[in-house]
mmCIF file of C-alpha atoms in Angstrom:
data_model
loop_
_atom_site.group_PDB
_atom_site.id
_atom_site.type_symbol
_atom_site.label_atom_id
_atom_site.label_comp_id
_atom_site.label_asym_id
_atom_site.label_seq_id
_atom_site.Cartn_x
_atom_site.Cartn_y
_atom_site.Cartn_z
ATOM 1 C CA UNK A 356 14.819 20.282 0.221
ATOM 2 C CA UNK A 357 17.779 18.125 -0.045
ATOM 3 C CA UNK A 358 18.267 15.477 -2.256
ATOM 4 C CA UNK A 359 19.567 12.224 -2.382
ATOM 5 C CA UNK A 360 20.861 9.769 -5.233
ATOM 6 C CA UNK A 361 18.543 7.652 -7.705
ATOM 7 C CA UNK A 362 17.919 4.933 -4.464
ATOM 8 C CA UNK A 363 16.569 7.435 -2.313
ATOM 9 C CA UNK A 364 13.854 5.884 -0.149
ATOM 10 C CA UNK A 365 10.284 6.830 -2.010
ATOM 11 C CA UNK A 366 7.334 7.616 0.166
ATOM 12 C CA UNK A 367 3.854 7.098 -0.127
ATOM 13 C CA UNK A 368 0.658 7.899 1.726
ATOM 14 C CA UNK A 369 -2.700 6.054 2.792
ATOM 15 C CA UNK A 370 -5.559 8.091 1.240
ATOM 16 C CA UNK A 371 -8.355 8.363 4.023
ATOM 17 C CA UNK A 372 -11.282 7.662 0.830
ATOM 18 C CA UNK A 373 -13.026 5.468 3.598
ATOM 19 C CA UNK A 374 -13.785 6.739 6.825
ATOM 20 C CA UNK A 375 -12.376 6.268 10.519
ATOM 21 C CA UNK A 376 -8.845 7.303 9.696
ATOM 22 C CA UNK A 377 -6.257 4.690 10.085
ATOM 23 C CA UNK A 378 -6.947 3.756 13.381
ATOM 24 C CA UNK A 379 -9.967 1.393 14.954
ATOM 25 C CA UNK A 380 -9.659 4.074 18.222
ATOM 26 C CA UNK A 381 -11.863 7.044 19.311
ATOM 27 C CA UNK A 382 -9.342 9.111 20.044
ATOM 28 C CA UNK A 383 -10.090 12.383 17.853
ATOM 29 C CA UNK A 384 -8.682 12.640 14.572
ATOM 30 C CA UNK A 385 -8.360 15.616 12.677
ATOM 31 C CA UNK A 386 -9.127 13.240 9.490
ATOM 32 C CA UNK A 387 -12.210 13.205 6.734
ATOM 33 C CA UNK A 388 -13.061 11.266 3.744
ATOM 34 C CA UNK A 389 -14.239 13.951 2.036
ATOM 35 C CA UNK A 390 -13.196 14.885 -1.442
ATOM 36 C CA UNK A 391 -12.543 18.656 -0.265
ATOM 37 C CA UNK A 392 -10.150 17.459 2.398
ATOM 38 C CA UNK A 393 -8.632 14.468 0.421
ATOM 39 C CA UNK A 394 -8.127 17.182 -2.962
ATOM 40 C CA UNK A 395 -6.552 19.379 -0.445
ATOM 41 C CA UNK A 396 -4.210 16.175 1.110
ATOM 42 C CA UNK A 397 -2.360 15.433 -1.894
ATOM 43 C CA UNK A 398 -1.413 18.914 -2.708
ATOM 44 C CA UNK A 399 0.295 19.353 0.796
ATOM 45 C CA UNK A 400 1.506 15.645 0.193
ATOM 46 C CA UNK A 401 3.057 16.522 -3.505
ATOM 47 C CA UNK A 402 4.401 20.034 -2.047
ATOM 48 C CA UNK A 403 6.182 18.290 1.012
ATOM 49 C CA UNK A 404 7.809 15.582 -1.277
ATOM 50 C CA UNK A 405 5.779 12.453 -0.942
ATOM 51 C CA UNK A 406 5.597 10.376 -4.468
ATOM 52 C CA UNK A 407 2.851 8.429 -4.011
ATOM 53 C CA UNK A 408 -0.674 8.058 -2.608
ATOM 54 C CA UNK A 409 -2.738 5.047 -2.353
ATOM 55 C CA UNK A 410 -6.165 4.782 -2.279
ATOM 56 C CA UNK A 411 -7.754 1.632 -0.229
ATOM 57 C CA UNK A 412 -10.778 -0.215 -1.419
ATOM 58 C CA UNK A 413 -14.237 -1.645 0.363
ATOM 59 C CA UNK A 414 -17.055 -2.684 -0.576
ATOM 60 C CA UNK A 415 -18.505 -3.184 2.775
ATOM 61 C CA UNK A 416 -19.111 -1.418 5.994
ATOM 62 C CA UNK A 417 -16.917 -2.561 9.503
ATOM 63 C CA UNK A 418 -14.383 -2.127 12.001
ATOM 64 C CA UNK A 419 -15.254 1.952 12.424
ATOM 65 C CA UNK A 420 -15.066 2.348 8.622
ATOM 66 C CA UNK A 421 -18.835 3.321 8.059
ATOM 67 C CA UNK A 422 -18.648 4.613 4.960
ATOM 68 C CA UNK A 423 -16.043 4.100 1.316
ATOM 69 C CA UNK A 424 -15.283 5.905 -1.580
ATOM 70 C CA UNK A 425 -14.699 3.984 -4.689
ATOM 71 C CA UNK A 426 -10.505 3.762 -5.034
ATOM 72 C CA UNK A 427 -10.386 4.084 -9.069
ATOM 73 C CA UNK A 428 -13.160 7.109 -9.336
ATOM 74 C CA UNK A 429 -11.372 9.044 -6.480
ATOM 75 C CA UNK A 430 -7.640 8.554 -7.256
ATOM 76 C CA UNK A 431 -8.544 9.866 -10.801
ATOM 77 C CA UNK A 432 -9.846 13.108 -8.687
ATOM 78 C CA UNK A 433 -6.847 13.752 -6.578
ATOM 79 C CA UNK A 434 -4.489 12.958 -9.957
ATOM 80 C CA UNK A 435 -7.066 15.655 -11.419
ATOM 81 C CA UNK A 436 -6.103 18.214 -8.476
ATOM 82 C CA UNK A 437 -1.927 17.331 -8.639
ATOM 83 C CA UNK A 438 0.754 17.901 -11.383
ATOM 84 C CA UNK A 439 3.856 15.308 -10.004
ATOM 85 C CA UNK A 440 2.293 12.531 -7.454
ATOM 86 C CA UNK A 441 1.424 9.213 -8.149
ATOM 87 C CA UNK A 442 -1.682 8.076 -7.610
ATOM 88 C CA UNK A 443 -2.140 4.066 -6.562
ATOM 89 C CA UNK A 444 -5.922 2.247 -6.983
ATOM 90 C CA UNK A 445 -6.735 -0.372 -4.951
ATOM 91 C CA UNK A 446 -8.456 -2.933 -7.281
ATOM 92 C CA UNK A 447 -9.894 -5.897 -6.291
ATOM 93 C CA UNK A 448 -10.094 -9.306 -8.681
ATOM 94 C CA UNK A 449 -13.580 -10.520 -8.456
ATOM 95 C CA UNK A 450 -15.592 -7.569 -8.788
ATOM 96 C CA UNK A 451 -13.039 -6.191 -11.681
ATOM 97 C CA UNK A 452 -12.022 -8.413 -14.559
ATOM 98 C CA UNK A 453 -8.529 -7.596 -15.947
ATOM 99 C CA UNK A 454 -10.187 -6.219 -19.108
ATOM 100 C CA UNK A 455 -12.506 -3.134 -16.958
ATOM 101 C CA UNK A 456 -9.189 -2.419 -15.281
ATOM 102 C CA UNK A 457 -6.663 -2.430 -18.338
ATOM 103 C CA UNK A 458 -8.884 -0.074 -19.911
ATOM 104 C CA UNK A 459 -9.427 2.348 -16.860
ATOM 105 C CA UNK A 460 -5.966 2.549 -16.260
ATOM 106 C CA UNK A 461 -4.714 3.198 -19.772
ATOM 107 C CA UNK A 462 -7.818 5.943 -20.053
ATOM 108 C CA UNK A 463 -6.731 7.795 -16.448
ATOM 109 C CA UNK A 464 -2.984 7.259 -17.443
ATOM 110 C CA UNK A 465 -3.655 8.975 -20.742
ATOM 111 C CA UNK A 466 -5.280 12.034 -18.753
ATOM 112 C CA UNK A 467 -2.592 12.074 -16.380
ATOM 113 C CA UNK A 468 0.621 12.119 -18.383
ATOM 114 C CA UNK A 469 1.150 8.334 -16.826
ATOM 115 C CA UNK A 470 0.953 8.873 -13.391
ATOM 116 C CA UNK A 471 -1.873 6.010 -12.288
ATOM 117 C CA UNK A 472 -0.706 3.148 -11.061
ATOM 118 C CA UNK A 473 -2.356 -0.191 -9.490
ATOM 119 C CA UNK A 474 -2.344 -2.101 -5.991
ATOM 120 C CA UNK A 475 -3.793 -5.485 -6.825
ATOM 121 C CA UNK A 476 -5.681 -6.930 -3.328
ATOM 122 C CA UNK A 477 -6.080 -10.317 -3.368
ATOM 123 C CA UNK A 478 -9.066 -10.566 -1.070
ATOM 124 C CA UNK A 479 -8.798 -10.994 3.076
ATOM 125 C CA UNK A 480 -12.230 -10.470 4.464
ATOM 126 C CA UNK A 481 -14.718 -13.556 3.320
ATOM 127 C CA UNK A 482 -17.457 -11.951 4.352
ATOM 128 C CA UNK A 483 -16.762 -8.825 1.680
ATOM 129 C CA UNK A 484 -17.293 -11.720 -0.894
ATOM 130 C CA UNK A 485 -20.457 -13.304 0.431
ATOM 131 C CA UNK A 486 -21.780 -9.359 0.962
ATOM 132 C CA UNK A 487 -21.052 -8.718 -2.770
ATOM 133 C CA UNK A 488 -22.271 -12.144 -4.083
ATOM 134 C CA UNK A 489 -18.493 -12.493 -5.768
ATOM 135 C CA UNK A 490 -17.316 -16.551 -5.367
ATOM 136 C CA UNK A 491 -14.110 -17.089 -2.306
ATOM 137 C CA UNK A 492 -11.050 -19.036 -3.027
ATOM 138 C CA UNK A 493 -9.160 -20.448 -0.803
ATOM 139 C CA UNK A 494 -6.051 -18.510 0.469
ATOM 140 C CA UNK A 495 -3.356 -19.484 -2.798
ATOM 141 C CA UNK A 496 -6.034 -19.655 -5.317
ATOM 142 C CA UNK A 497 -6.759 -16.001 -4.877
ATOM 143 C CA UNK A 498 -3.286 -15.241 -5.452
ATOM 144 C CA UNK A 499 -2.991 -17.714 -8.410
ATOM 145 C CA UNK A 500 -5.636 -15.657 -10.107
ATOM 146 C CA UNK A 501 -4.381 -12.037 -9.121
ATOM 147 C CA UNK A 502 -0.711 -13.237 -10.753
ATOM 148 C CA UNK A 503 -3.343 -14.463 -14.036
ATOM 149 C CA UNK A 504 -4.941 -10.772 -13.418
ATOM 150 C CA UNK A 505 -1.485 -9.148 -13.431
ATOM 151 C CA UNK A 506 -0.252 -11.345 -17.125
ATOM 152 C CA UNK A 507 -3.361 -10.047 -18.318
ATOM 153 C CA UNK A 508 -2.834 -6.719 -18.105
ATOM 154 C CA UNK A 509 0.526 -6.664 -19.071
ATOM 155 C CA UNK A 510 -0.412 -8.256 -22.062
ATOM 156 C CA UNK A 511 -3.192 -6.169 -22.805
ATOM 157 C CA UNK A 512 -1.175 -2.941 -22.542
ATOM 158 C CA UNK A 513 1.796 -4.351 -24.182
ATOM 159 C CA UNK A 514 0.579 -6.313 -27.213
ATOM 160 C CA UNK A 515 -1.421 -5.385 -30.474
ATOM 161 C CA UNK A 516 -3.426 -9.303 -30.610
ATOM 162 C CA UNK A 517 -3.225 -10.331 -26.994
ATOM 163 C CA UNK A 518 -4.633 -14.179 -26.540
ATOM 164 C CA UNK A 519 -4.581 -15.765 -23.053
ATOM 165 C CA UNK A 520 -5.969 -18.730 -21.741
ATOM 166 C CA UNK A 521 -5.557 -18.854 -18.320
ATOM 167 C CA UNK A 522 -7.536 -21.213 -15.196
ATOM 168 C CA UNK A 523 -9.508 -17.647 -14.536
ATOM 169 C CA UNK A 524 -9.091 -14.921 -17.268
ATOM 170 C CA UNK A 525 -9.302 -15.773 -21.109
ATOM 171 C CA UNK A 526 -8.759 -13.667 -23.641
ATOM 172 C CA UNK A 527 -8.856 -14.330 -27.528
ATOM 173 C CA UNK A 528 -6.731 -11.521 -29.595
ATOM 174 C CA UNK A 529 -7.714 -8.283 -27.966
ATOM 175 C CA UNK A 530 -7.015 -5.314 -28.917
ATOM 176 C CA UNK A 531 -6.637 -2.341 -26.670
ATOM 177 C CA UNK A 532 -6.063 0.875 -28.134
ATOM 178 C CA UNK A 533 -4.828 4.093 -26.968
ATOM 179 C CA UNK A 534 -2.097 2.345 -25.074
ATOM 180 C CA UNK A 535 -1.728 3.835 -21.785
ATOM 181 C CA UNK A 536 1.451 6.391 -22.617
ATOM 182 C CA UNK A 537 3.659 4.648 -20.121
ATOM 183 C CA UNK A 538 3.145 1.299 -17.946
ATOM 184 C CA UNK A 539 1.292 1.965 -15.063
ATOM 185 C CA UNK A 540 3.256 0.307 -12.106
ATOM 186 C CA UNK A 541 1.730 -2.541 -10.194
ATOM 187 C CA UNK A 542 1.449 -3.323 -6.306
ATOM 188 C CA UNK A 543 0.583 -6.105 -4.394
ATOM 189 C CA UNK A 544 -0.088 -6.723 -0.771
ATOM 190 C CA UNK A 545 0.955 -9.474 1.047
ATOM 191 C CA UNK A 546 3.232 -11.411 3.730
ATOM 192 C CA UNK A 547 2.485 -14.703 2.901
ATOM 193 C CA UNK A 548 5.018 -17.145 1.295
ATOM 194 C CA UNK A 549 2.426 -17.231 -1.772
ATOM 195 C CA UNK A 550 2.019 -13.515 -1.992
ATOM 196 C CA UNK A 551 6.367 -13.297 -2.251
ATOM 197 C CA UNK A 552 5.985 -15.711 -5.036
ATOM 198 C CA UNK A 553 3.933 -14.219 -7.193
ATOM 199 C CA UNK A 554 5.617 -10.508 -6.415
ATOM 200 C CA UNK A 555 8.686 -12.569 -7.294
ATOM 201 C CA UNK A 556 7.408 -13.695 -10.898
ATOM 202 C CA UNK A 557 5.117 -10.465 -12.265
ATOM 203 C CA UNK A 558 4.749 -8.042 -9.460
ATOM 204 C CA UNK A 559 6.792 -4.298 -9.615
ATOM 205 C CA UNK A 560 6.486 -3.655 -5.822
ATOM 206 C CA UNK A 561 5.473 -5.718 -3.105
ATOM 207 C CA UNK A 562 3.974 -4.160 0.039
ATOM 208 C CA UNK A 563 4.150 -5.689 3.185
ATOM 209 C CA UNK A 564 2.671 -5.331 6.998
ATOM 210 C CA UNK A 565 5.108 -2.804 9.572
ATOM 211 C CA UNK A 566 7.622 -4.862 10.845
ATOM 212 C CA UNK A 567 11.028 -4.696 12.648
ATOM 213 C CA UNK A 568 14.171 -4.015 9.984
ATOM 214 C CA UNK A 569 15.319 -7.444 10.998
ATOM 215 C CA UNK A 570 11.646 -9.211 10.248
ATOM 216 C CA UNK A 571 11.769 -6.947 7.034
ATOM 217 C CA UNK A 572 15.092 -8.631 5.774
ATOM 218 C CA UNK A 573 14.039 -11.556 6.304
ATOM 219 C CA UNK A 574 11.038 -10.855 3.992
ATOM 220 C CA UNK A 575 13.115 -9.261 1.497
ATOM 221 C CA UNK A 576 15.840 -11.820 1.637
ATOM 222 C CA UNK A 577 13.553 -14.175 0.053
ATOM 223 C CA UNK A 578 12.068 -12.373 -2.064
ATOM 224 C CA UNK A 579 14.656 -10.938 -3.969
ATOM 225 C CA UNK A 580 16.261 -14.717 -4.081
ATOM 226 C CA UNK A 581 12.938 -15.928 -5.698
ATOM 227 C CA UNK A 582 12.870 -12.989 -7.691
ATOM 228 C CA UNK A 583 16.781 -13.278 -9.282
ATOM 229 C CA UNK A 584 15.751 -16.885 -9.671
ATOM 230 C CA UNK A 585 12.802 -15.901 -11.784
ATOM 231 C CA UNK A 586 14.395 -13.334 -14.190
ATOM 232 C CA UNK A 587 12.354 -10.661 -11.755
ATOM 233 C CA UNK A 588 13.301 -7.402 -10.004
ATOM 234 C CA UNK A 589 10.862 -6.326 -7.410
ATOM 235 C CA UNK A 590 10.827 -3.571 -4.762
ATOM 236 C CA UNK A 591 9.583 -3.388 -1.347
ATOM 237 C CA UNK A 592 7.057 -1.011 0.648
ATOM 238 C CA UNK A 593 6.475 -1.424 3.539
ATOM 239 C CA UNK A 594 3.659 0.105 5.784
ATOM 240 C CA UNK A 595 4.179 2.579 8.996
ATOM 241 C CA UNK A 596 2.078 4.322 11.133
ATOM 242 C CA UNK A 597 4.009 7.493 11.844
ATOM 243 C CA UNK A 598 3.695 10.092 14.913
ATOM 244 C CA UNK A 599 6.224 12.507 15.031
ATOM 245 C CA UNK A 600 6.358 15.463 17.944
ATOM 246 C CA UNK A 601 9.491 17.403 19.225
ATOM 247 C CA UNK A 602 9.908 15.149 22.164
ATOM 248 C CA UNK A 603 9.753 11.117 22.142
ATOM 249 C CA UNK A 604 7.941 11.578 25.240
ATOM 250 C CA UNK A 605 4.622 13.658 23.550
ATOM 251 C CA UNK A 606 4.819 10.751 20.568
ATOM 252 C CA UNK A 607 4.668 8.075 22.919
ATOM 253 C CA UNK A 608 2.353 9.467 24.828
ATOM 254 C CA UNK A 609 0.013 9.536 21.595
ATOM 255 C CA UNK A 610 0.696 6.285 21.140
ATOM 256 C CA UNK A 611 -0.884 5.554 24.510
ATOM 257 C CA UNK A 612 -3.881 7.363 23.890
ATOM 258 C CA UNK A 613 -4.593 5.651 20.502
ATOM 259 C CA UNK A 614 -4.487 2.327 22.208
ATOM 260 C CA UNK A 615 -6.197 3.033 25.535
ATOM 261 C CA UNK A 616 -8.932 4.793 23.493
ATOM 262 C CA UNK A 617 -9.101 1.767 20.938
ATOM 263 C CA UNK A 618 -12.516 -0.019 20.111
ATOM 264 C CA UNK A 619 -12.107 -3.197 21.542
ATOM 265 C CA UNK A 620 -14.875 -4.903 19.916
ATOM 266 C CA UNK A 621 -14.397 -3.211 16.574
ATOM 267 C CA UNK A 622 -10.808 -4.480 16.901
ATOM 268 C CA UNK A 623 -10.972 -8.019 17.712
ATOM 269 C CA UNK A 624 -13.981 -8.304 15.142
ATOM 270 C CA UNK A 625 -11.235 -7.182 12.637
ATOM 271 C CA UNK A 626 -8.751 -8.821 14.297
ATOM 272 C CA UNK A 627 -11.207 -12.588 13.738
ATOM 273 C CA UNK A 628 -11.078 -12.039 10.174
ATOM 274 C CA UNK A 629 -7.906 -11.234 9.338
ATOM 275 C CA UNK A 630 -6.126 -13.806 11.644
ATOM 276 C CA UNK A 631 -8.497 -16.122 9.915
ATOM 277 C CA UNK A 632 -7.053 -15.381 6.810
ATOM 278 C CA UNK A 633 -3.563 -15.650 7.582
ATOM 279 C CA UNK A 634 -4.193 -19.565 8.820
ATOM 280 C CA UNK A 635 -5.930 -20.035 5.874
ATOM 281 C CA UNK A 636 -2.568 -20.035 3.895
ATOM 282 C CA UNK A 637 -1.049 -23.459 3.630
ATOM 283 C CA UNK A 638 1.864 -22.386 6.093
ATOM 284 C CA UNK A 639 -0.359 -20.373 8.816
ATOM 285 C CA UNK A 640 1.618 -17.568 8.198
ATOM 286 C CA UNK A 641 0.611 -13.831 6.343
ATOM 287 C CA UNK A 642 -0.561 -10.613 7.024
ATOM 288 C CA UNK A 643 -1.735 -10.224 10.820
ATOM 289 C CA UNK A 644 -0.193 -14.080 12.108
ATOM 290 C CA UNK A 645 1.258 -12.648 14.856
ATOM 291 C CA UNK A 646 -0.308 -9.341 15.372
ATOM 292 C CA UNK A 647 -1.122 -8.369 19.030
ATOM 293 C CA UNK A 648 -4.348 -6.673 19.893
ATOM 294 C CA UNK A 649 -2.169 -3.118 20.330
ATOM 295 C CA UNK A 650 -0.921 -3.937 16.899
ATOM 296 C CA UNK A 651 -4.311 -4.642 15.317
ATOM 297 C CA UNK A 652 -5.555 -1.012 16.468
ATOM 298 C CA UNK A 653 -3.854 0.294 12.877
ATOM 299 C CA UNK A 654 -4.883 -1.932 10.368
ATOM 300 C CA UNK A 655 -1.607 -2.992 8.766
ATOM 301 C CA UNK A 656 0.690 -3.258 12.016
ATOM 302 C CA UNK A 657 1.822 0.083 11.441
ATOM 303 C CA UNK A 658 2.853 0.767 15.304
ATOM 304 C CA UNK A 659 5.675 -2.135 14.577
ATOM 305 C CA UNK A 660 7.681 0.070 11.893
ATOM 306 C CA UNK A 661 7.907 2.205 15.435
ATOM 307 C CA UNK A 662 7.859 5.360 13.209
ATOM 308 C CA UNK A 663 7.158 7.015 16.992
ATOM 309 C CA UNK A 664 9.518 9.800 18.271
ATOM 310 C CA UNK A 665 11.124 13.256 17.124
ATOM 311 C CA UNK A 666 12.049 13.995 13.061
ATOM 312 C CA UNK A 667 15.882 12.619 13.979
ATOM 313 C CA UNK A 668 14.691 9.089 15.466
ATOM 314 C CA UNK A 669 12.192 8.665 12.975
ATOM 315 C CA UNK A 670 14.445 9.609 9.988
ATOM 316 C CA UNK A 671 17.057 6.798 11.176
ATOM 317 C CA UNK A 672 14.671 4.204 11.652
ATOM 318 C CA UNK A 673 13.848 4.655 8.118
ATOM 319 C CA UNK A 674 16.784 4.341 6.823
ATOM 320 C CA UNK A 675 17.116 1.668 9.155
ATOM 321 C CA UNK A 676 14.106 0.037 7.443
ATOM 322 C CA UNK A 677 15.782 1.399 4.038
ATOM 323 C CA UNK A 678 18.893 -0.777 4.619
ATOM 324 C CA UNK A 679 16.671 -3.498 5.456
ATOM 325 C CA UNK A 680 15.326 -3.789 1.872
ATOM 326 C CA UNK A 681 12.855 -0.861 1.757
ATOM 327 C CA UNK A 682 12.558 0.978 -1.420
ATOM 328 C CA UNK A 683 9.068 2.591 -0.715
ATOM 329 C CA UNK A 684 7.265 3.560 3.241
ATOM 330 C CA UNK A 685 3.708 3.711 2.753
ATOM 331 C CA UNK A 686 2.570 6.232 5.870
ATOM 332 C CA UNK A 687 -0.379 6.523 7.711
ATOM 333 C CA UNK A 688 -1.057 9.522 10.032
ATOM 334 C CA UNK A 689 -3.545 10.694 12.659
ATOM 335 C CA UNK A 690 -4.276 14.001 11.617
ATOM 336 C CA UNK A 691 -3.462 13.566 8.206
ATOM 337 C CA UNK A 692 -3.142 17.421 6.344
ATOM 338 C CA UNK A 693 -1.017 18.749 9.505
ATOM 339 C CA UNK A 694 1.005 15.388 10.295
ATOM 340 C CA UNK A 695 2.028 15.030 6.264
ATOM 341 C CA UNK A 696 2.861 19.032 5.946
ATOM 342 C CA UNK A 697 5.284 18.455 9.175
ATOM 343 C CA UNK A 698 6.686 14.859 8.053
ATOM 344 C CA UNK A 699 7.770 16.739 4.675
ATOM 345 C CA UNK A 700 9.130 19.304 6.680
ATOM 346 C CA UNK A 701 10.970 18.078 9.413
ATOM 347 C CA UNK A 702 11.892 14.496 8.526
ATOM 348 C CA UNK A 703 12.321 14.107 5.026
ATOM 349 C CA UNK A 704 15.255 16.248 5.018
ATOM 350 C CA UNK A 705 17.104 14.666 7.517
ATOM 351 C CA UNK A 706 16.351 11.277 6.156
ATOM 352 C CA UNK A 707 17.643 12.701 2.534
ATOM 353 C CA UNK A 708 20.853 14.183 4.683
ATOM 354 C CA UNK A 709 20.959 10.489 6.351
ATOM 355 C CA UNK A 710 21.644 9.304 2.251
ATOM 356 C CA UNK A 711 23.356 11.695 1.289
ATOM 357 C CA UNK A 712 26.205 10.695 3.988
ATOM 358 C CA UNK A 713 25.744 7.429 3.491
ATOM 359 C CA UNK A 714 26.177 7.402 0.352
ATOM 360 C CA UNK A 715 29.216 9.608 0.607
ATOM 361 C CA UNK A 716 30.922 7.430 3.012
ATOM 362 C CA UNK A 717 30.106 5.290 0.715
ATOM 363 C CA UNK A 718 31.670 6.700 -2.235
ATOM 364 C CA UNK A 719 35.089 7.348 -0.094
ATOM 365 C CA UNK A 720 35.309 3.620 1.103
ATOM 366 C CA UNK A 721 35.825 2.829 -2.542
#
């Protein structure tokens, strides 16, 4: 496989733990939320380069996801079946205080040579909260206490007495010990102007919804200004719902069938709730504002990345989206073993030839 320089685009994979697949459609997908399967998933993912896979966490039933797997429990089983990926749990403040998930983390990054890392949710879906008994904040208070979540367990892996008194978490000189070996890296989710803040003050990457390169940029733009302005480097993922075939013709014509075969009511039930959310920040904007009903049909507005053609378009759109600010492309799939075993073989080369010239011509212009 070629490789490119230290900035080569990273990619990363949503683990089907819940099932349904990634798409609220009943067109057939070659997809299961079993362990077997999953175990099986990351080893094609590690073999065709991905770097990461993360693991997605519910605690309630909905929107053709019937059934969940626990995100902590089975990311330490696919870290347990792999030697080189990265493994990313969903965790969710609320149900986990930062003190559970400090010391779960440093235990599985002990047993895994460092290779568990964290995507902190804020909390979207009210009705999770009620289900669960757990209390709802409004829209910036949740992410006021996931950036408290975040200082705590920074603090807790860093320091030998760590005391914190925070509006949420307190904490009076704490001691963890083992360490975890190295820092596990932390995610966040977001496209709020409240979720860029706090990725801009204590967040290491900052996922976002699919989006154009030019929405992206904007995104990035001001997060990386907030950042600078903060003392703070962050990177970016950002999501994609990816269907590759030899002809753009056969992809779009998949396209078509996930959409026409889409479950309407399933969809605009999700589609209530998360628009809900989005309004509910103090600017109307976030995850889902502006999503169409087509774009609803995969959860994180994965068609917009228009990941959709052969292995050449897709490649340039990504480093289209790469120049655009993205460090990381968090993938979704409809049949997921097959789809990642060709995406490692037929576009992650030519997207690592893509750098490689770039860079180059790069190098030359100097």
């Amino acid at each position: 496989m070629a490789h490119a320089g230290t900035d080569a685009v990273k990619f990363a994979y949503w683990v089907p733990n819940v099932s349904g697949g990634l798409v609220i459609s009943d067109i057939e997908q070659r997809t299961s939320h079993s362990a077997e399967y999953n175990r099986k998933l990351a080893q094609i993912a590690e073999k065709a380069g991905f770097d990461y896979a993360l693991s997605q966490i519910r605690f309630t039933a909905g929107y053709g996801a019937d059934e969940q797997h626990e995100s902590v429990a089975f990311s330490h089983d696919l870290l347990a079946a792999t030697t080189t990926l990265k493994v990313i749990a969903a965790i969710l403040p609320g149900p986990w205080n930062p003190a559970l998930a400090a010391k779960q983390l440093a235990t599985i990054s002990y047993l895994t040579n460092g290779r568990v890392a964290i995507n902190l949710v804020s909390g979207w879906f009210r009705g999770e909260f009620h289900a669960i008994g757990e209390h709802w904040l409004d829209h910036d208070e949740r992410y006021r206490r996931s950036e408290e979540f975040i200082r705590a367990l920074r603090g807790i892996w860093t320091e030998d007495s760590f005391t914190f008194r925070g509006d949420f978490y307190r904490f009076n000189e704490y001691s963890l010990k083992p360490k975890p070996p190295q820092l596990p890296e932390i995610f966040q989710g977001g496209s709020s102007r409240a979720a860029r803040d706090m990725a801009s003050r204590v967040s290491d990457w900052y996922f976002t919804n699919g989006n154009t390169p030019a929405e992206i940029a904007k995104q990035v733009d001001d997060l990386k200004t907030k950042a600078q302005a903060n003392d703070h480097s962050v990177k970016v993922g950002v999501n994609a719902f990816a269907i590759v075939r030899e002809t753009e013709d056969e992809a779009k014509a998949v396209l078509a069938e996930i959409i026409a075969k889409a479950n309407p009511e399933a969809v605009n039930a999700f589609g209530h709730e998360v628009k809900n959310a989005g309004k509910a920040s103090p600017e109307g904007e976030g995850n889902w504002a502006k999503s169409s009903f087509d774009d609803l049909v995969q959860y994180n507005d994965g068609f917009r990345s228009n990941l959709i053609g052969t292995p050449r378009q897709v490649a340039e759109r990504i480093v289209d989206l790469k120049r655009a600010g993205a460090d990381l492309i968090l993938l979704g799939f409809l049949h997921f073993q097959e789809e990642v075993e060709y995406f490692g073989k037929h576009v992650i080369p030519l997207v690592r030839e893509l750098e490689n010239a770039e860079q180059a011509a790069s190098l030359a212009a100097e």
